[in-house]
Coordinates of C-alpha atoms and ligand atoms in Angstrom, one line a residue:
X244 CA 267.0 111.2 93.1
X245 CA 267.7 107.6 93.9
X246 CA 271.2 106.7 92.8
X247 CA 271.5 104.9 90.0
X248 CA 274.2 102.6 90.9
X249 CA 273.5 100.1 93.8
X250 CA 276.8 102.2 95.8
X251 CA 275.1 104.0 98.0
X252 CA 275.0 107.2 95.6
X253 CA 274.2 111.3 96.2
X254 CA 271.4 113.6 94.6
X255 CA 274.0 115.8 91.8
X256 CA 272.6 119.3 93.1
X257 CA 270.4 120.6 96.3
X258 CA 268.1 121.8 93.1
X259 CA 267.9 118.0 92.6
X260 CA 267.4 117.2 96.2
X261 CA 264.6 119.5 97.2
X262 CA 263.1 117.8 94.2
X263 CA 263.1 114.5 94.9
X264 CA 261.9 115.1 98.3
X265 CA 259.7 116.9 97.4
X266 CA 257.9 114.4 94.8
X267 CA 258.3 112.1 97.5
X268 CA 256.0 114.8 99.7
X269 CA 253.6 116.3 96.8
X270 CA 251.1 113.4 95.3
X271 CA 247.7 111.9 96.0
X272 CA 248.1 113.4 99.8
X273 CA 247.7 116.6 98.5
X274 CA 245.4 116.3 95.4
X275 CA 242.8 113.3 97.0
X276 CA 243.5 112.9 100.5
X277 CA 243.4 116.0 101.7
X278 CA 240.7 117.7 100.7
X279 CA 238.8 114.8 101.1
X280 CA 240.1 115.0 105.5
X281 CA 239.5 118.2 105.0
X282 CA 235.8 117.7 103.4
X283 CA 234.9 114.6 106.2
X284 CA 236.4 116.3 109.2
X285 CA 234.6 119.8 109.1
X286 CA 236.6 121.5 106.9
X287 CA 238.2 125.0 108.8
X288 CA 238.7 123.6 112.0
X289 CA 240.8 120.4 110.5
X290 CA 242.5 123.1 108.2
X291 CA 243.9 125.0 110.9
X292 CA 244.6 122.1 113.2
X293 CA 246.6 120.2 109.9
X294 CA 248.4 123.4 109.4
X295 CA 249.6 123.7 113.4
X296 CA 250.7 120.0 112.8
X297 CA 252.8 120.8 110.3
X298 CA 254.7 123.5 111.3
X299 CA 255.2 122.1 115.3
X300 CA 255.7 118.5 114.6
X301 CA 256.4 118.4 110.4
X302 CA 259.1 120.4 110.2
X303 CA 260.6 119.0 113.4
X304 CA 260.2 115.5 112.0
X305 CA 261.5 116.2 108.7
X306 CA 264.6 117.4 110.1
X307 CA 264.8 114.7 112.7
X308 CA 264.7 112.2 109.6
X309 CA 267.2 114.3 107.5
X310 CA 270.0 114.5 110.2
X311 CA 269.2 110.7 110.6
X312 CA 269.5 109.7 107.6
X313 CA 272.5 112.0 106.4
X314 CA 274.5 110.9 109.7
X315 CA 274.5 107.2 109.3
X316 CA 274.2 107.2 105.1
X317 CA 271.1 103.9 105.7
X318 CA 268.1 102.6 104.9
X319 CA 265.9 103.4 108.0
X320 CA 267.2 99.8 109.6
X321 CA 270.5 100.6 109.5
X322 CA 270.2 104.0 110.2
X323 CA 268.9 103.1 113.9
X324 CA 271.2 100.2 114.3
X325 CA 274.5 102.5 113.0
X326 CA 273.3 105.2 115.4
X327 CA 272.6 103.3 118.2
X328 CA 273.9 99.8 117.9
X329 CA 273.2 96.9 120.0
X330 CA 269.9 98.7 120.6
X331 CA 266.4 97.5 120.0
X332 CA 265.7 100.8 117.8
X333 CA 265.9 99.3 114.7
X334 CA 262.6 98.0 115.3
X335 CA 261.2 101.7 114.5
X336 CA 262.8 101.5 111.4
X337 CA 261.0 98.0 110.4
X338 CA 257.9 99.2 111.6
X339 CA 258.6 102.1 108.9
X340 CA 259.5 100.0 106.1
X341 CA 256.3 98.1 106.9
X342 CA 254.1 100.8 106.6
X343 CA 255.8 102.2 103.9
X344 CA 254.6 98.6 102.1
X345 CA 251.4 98.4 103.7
X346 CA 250.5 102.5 102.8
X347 CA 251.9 102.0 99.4
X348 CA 249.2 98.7 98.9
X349 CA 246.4 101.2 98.8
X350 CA 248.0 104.3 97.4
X351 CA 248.9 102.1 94.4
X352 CA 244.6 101.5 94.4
X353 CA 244.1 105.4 93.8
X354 CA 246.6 106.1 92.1
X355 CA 245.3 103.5 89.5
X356 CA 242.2 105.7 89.2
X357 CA 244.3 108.4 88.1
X358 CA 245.1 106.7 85.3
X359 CA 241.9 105.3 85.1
X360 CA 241.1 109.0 84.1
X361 CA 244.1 110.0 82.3
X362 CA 242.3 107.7 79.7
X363 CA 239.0 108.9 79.8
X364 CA 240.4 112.1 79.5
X365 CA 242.4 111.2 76.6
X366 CA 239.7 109.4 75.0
X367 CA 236.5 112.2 75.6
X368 CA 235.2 109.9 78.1
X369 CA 235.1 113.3 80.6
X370 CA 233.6 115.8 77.5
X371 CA 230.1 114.1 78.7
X372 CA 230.3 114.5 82.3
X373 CA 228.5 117.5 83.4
X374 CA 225.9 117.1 85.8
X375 CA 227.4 115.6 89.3
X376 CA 225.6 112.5 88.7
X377 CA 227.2 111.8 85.9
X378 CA 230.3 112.6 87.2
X379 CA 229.5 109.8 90.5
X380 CA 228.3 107.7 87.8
X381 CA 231.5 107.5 85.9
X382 CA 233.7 107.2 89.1
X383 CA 231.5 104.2 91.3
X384 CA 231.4 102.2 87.4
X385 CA 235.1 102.7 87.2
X386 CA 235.9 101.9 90.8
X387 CA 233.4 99.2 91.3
X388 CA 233.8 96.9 88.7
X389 CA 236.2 94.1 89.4
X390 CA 238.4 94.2 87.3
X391 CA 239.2 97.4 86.0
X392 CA 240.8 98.9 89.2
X393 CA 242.9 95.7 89.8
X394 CA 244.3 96.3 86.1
X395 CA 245.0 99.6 86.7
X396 CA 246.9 99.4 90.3
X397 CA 248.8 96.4 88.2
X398 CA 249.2 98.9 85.3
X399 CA 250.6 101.8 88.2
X400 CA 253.0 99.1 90.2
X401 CA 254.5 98.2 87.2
X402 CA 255.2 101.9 86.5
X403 CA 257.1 102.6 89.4
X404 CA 258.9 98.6 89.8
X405 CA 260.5 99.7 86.5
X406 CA 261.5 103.1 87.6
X407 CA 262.8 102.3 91.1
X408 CA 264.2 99.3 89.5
X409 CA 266.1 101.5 86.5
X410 CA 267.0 104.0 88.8
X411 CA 265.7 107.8 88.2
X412 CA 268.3 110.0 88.4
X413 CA 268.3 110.4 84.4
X414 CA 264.5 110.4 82.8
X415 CA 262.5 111.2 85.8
X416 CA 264.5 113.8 88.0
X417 CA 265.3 115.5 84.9
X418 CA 261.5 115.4 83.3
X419 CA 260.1 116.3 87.1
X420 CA 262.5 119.5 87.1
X421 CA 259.8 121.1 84.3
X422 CA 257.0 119.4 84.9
X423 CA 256.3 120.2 88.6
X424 CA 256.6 124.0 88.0
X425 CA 254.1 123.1 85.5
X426 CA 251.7 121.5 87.6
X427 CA 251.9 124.5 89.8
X428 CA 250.9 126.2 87.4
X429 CA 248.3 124.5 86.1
X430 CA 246.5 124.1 89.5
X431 CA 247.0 128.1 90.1
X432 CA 244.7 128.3 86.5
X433 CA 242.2 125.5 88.2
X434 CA 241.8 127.6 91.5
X435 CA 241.1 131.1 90.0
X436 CA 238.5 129.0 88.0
X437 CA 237.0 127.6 91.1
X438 CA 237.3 130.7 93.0
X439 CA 234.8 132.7 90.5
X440 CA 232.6 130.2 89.8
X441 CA 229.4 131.5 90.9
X442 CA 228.6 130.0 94.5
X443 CA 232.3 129.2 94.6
X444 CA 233.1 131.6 97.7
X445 CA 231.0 129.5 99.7
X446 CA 233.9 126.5 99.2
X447 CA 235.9 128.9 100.7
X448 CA 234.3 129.9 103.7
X449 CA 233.8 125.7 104.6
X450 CA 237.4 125.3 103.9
X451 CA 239.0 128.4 106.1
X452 CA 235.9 129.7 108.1
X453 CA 237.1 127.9 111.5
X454 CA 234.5 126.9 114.2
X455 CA 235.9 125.7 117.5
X456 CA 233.3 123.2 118.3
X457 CA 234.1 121.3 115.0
X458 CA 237.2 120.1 116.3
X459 CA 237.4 116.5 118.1
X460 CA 239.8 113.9 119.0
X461 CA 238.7 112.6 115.3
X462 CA 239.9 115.4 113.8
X463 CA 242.8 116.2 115.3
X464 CA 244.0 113.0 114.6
X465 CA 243.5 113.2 111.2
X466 CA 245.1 116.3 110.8
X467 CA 248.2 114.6 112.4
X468 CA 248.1 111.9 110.2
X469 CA 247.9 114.0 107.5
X470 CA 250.7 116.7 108.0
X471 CA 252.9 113.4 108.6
X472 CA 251.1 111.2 105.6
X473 CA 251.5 114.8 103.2
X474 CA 255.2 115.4 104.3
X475 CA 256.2 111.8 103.5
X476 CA 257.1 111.2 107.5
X477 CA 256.8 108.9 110.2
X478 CA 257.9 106.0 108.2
X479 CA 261.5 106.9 107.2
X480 CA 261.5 108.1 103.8
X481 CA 263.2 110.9 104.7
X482 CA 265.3 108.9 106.3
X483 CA 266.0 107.2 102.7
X484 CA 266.5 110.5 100.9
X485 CA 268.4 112.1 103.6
X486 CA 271.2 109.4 103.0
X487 CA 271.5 110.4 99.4
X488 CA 271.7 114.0 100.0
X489 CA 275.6 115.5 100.5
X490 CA 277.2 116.3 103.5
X491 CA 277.7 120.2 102.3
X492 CA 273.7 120.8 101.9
X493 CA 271.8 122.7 104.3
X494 CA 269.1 120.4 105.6
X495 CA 267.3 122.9 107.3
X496 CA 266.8 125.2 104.7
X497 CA 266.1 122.2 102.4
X498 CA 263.7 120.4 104.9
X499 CA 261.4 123.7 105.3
X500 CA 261.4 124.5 101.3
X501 CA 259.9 120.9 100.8
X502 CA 257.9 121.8 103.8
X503 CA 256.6 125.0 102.1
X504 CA 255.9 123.4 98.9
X505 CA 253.6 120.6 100.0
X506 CA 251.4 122.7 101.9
X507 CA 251.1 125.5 99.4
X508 CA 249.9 122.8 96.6
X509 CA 247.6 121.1 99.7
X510 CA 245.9 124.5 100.1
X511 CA 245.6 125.0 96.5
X512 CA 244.0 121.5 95.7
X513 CA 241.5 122.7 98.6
X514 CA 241.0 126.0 96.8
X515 CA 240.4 124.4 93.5
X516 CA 237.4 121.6 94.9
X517 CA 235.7 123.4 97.7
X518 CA 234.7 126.2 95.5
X519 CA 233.6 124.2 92.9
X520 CA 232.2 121.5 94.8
X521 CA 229.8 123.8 96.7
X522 CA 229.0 125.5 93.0
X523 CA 227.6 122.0 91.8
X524 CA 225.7 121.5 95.1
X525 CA 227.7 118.4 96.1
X526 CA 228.6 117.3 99.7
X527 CA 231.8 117.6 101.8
X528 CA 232.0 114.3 103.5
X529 CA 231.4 112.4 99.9
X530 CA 234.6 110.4 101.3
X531 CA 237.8 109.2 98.6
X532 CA 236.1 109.9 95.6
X533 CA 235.1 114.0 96.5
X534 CA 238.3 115.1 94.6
X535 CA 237.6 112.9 91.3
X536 CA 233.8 113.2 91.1
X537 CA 234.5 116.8 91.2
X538 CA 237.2 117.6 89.3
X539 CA 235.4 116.7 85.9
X540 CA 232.9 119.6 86.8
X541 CA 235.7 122.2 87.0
X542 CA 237.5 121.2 83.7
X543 CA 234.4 121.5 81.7
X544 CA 233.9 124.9 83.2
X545 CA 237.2 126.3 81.2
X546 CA 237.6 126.7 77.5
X547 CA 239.8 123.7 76.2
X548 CA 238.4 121.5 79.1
X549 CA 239.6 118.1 77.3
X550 CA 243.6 119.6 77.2
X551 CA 243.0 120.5 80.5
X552 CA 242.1 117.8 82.0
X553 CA 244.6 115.1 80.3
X554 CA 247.4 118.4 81.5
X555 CA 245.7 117.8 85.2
X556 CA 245.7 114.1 85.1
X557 CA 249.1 113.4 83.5
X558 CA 250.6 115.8 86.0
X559 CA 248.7 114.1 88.3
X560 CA 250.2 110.3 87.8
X561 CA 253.6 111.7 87.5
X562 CA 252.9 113.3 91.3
X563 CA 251.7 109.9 92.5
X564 CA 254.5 108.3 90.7
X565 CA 257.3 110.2 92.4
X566 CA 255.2 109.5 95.7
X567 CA 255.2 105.7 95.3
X568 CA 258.8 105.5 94.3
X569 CA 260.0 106.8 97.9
X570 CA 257.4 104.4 99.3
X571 CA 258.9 101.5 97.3
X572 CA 262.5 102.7 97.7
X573 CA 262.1 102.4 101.6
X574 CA 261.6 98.8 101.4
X575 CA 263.9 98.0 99.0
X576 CA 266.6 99.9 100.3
X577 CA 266.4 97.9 103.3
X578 CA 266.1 94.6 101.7
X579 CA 269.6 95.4 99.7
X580 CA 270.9 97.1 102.7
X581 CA 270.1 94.7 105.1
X582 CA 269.6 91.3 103.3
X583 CA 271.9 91.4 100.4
X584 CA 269.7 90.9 97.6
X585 CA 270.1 92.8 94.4
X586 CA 268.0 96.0 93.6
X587 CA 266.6 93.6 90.4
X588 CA 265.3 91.3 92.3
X589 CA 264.1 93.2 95.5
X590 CA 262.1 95.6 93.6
X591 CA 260.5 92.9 91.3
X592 CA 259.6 90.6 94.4
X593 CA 258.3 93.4 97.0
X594 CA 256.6 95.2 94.2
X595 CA 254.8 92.2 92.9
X596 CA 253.8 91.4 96.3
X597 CA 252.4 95.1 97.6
X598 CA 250.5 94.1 94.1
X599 CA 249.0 91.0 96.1
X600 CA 248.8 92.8 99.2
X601 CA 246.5 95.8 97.0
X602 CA 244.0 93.6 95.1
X603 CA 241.3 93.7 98.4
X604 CA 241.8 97.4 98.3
X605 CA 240.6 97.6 94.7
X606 CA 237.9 95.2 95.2
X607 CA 236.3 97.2 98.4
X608 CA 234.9 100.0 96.0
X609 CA 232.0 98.2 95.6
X610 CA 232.8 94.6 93.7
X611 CA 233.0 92.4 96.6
X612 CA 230.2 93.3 99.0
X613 CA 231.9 91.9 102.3
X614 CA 235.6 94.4 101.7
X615 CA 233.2 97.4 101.1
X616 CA 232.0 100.3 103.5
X617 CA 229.1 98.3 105.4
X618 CA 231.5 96.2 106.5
X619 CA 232.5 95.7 110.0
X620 CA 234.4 99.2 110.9
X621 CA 231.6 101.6 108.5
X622 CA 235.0 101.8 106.3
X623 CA 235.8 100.0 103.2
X624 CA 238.8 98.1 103.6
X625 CA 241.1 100.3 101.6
X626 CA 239.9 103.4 104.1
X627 CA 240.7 101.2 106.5
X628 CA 244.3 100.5 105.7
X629 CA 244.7 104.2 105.0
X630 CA 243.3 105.4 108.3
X631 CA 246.0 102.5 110.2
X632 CA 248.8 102.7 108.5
X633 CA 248.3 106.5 107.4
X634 CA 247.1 107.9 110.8
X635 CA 247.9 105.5 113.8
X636 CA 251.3 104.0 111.9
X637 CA 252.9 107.5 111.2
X638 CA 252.1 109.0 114.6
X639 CA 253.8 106.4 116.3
X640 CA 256.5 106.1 114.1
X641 CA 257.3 110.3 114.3
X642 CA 256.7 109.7 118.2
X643 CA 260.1 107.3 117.9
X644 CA 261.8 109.3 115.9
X645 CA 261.3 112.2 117.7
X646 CA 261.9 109.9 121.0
X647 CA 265.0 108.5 119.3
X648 CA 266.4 112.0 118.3
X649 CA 265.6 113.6 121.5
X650 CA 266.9 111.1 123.9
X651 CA 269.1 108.5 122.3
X652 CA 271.1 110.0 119.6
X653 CA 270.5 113.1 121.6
X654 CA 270.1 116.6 120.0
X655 CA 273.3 118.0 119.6
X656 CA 274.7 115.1 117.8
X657 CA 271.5 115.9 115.6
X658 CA 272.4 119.4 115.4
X659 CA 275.9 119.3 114.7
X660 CA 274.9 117.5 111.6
X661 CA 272.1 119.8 110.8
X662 CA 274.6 122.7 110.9
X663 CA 277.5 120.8 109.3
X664 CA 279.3 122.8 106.5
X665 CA 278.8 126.1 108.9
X666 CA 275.5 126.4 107.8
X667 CA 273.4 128.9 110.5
X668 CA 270.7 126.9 111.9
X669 CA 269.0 129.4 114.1
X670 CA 265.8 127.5 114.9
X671 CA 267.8 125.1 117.0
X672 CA 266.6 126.0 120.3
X673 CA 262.9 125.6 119.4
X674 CA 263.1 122.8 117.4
X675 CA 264.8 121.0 120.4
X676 CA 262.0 121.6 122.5
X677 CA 259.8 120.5 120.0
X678 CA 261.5 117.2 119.5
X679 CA 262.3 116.5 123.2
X680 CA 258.7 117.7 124.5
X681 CA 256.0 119.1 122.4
X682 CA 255.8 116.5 119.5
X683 CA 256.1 113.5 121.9
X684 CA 253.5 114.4 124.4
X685 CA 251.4 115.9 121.8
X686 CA 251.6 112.5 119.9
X687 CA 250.9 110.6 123.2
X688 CA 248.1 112.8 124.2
X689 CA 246.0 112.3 121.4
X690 CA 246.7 108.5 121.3
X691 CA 246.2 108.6 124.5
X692 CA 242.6 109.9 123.8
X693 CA 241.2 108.1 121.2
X694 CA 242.1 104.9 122.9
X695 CA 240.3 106.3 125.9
X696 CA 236.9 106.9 123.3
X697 CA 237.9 104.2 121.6
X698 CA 236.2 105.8 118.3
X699 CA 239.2 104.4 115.9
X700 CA 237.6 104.9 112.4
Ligands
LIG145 N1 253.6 112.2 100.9 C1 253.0 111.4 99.8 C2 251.8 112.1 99.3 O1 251.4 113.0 99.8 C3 252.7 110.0 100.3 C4 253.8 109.3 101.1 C5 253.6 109.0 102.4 C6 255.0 109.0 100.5 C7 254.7 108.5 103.2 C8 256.1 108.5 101.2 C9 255.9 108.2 102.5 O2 251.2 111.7 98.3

């Protein structure tokens, strides 16, 4: 994972690799924020729109990050200004490790509440929750008092300073190697549950049943922002990870396994709520809190429901944990790269500041009035940061990096280290057209759009 040693260090195996990357790619994106896209922007129509996404501009991207990152060995700074110097395309790379500060500010919010209810889980607190009400009841106290969440994304910051700080290749990489098969696992169990719960099948039909006129500039959007947001992209984490991995690894094989992986477990967390939400009579568009208001409901529909759910949420904050490591090891990458300073004191500084940067995030769930939904935008001020830096933020960072791949660095220099080691990388003709044409224009098409409706949130 992230070497432990401040030299710039390489994953041991490709096993270890694909891991990595793919903790970066599997967390809250997957488990709360997409089904909860999914749930506000129609449900099939964003579904099929999200999965087009990611196989014509995610996989592209992922790649264009990789060979970026494994060509100039950089934080996503560097990695511009070694690849192009005397340029002005390091500024992509700042605007990544910006966003990766500014996205990791609210995701450290949520992914507080998963701890929030890995205790209530460990302490009955869910046993009791059985009716939906209940279940909002639990979740808007938890969220909205003002304290409790500002402890708890604290509590989660701290987690991850002192991992990124330690260095993971040891504890973490090691524990993650059994645990994420686990979780697989686990949310396989969860969806046949959901699946046969009576009324379930109608969760199905919302979330693949596709109807045409659902789709808008809205939702296309957000599909975009989340096959980038899902897939870690846009913001050059890949980037960060690709400069650890070595030379003799096949990054296109590598990219497209992570690829598969995070959408499989996206569709799965869809599979496991939509049936069961539907089952309980609750609604679609419910907004951040769908995925834990309803969760409660299908753990108490299994046998053992208290093991089950501290297995779900335990599995849970480890996913989120390996997420906000790549987010904080972006930024502090750069500032050791870059700046000089020492990975002690750059991850202790930046992450006690993201902390500063998250407290209006966990008091717009209800305890300060003015940072809440009826604000100015309809969108409490954490939705708000997610929908910028999430959506707008990771579109125009992959339109760079696709820019910067596909006329800059150009694509056979791009290629040459895709297919170093005499790996076969036969998609090369299609995914230079996708780099050079389709992702860019695609990208500037819909931004092109929703500045023209001007309907931003
Ligand atoms: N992909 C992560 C998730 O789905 C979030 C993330 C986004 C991480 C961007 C790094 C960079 O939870």
């Amino acid at each position: 994972m992230i070497p432990e040693n401040l030299e710039r260090g390489n994953f041991g195996s490709r096993f270890g690799f694909i891991l990595a990357a793919a903790g970066s790619a599997i967390g809250l994106g997957n488990i709360w924020r997409f089904p909860y896209f999914a749930g506000e922007h129609g449900g099939g129509a964003f579904v099929l729109v999200y999965l087009v996404f990611v196989v014509l501009i995610g996989i592209p991207v992922i790649l264009a990050e990789l060979s970026i990152g494994r060509a100039s060995q950089k934080n996503p700074v560097g990695a511009f200004r070694a690849l192009a110097p005397g340029s002005a395309w390091p500024v992509v790379g700042l605007l990544g490790v910006t966003c990766a500060f500014a996205i990791l500010a609210f995701y450290s919010v949520v992914a507080g509440w998963t701890l929030g209810y890995l205790y209530e889980s460990l302490t009955g607190g869910l046993s009791g929750v059985t009716t939906a009400e209940k279940s909002e009841a639990l979740f808007s106290g938890m969220i909205g008092s003002p304290l409790l969440p500002i402890g708890l994304t604290a509590a989660f910051m701290l987690l991850t300073v002192v991992v990124v700080r330690g260095g993971v290749s040891g504890g973490i990489e090691r524990a993650s190697k059994i645990l994420m098969p686990v979780f697989f696992v686990l949310l396989v169990v969860l969806a046949v549950r959901s699946m046969t719960l009576p009324g379930g099948s109608e969760g199905l039909g919302f979330l693949f049943g596709f109807d045409w006129s659902k789709i808008t500039v809205k939702v296309v959007i957000s599909a975009l922002g989340q096959a980038l947001f899902s897939l870690s992209l846009g913001l050059g984490a890949m980037i960060t990870y690709g400069s650890y991995l070595p030379r003799r690894e096949n990054l296109w094989t590598s990219g497209a396994t992570v690829a598969f992986f995070d959408t499989s477990i996206a569709l799965l967390a869809g599979v496991i709520i939509f049936p069961a939400l539907f089952a309980a009579g609750g609604d679609p568009a419910a907004g951040p809190g769908l995925v834990f208001v309803t969760m409660p409901t299908v753990f108490n529909a299994l046998p053992g429901s208290t093991l089950v759910g501290v297995a779900f949420y335990s599995l849970l904050v480890i996913a989120a944990l390996t997420s906000t490591i790549s987010l904080l090891e972006v930024v502090v990458s750069y500032f050791i790269d870059e700046r000089g300073w020492g990975r002690g004191a750059a991850t202790w500084t930046l992450g006690s500041l993201c902390f500063l940067l998250a407290v209006p995030s966990a008091l717009s769930q209800g305890a300060f009035a003015s940072l809440s939904r009826d604000g100015l935008l309809g969108r409490d001020f954490l939705d708000v940061q997610n929908i910028v830096f999430g959506n707008y933020a990771l579109s125009i960072g992959a339109l760079f990096i696709c820019l910067f791949v596909g006329w800059r660095w150009g694509i056979a220099a791009a290629a040459r280290e895709i297919e170093h080691g005499g790996h076969l990388f036969s998609m090369k003709k299609a995914w230079s057209v996708l780099v050079r044409f389709v992702c860019p224009l695609a990208v500037l098409t819909i931004l092109g759009f929703i500045i023209y409706t001007q309907d931003y949130f």
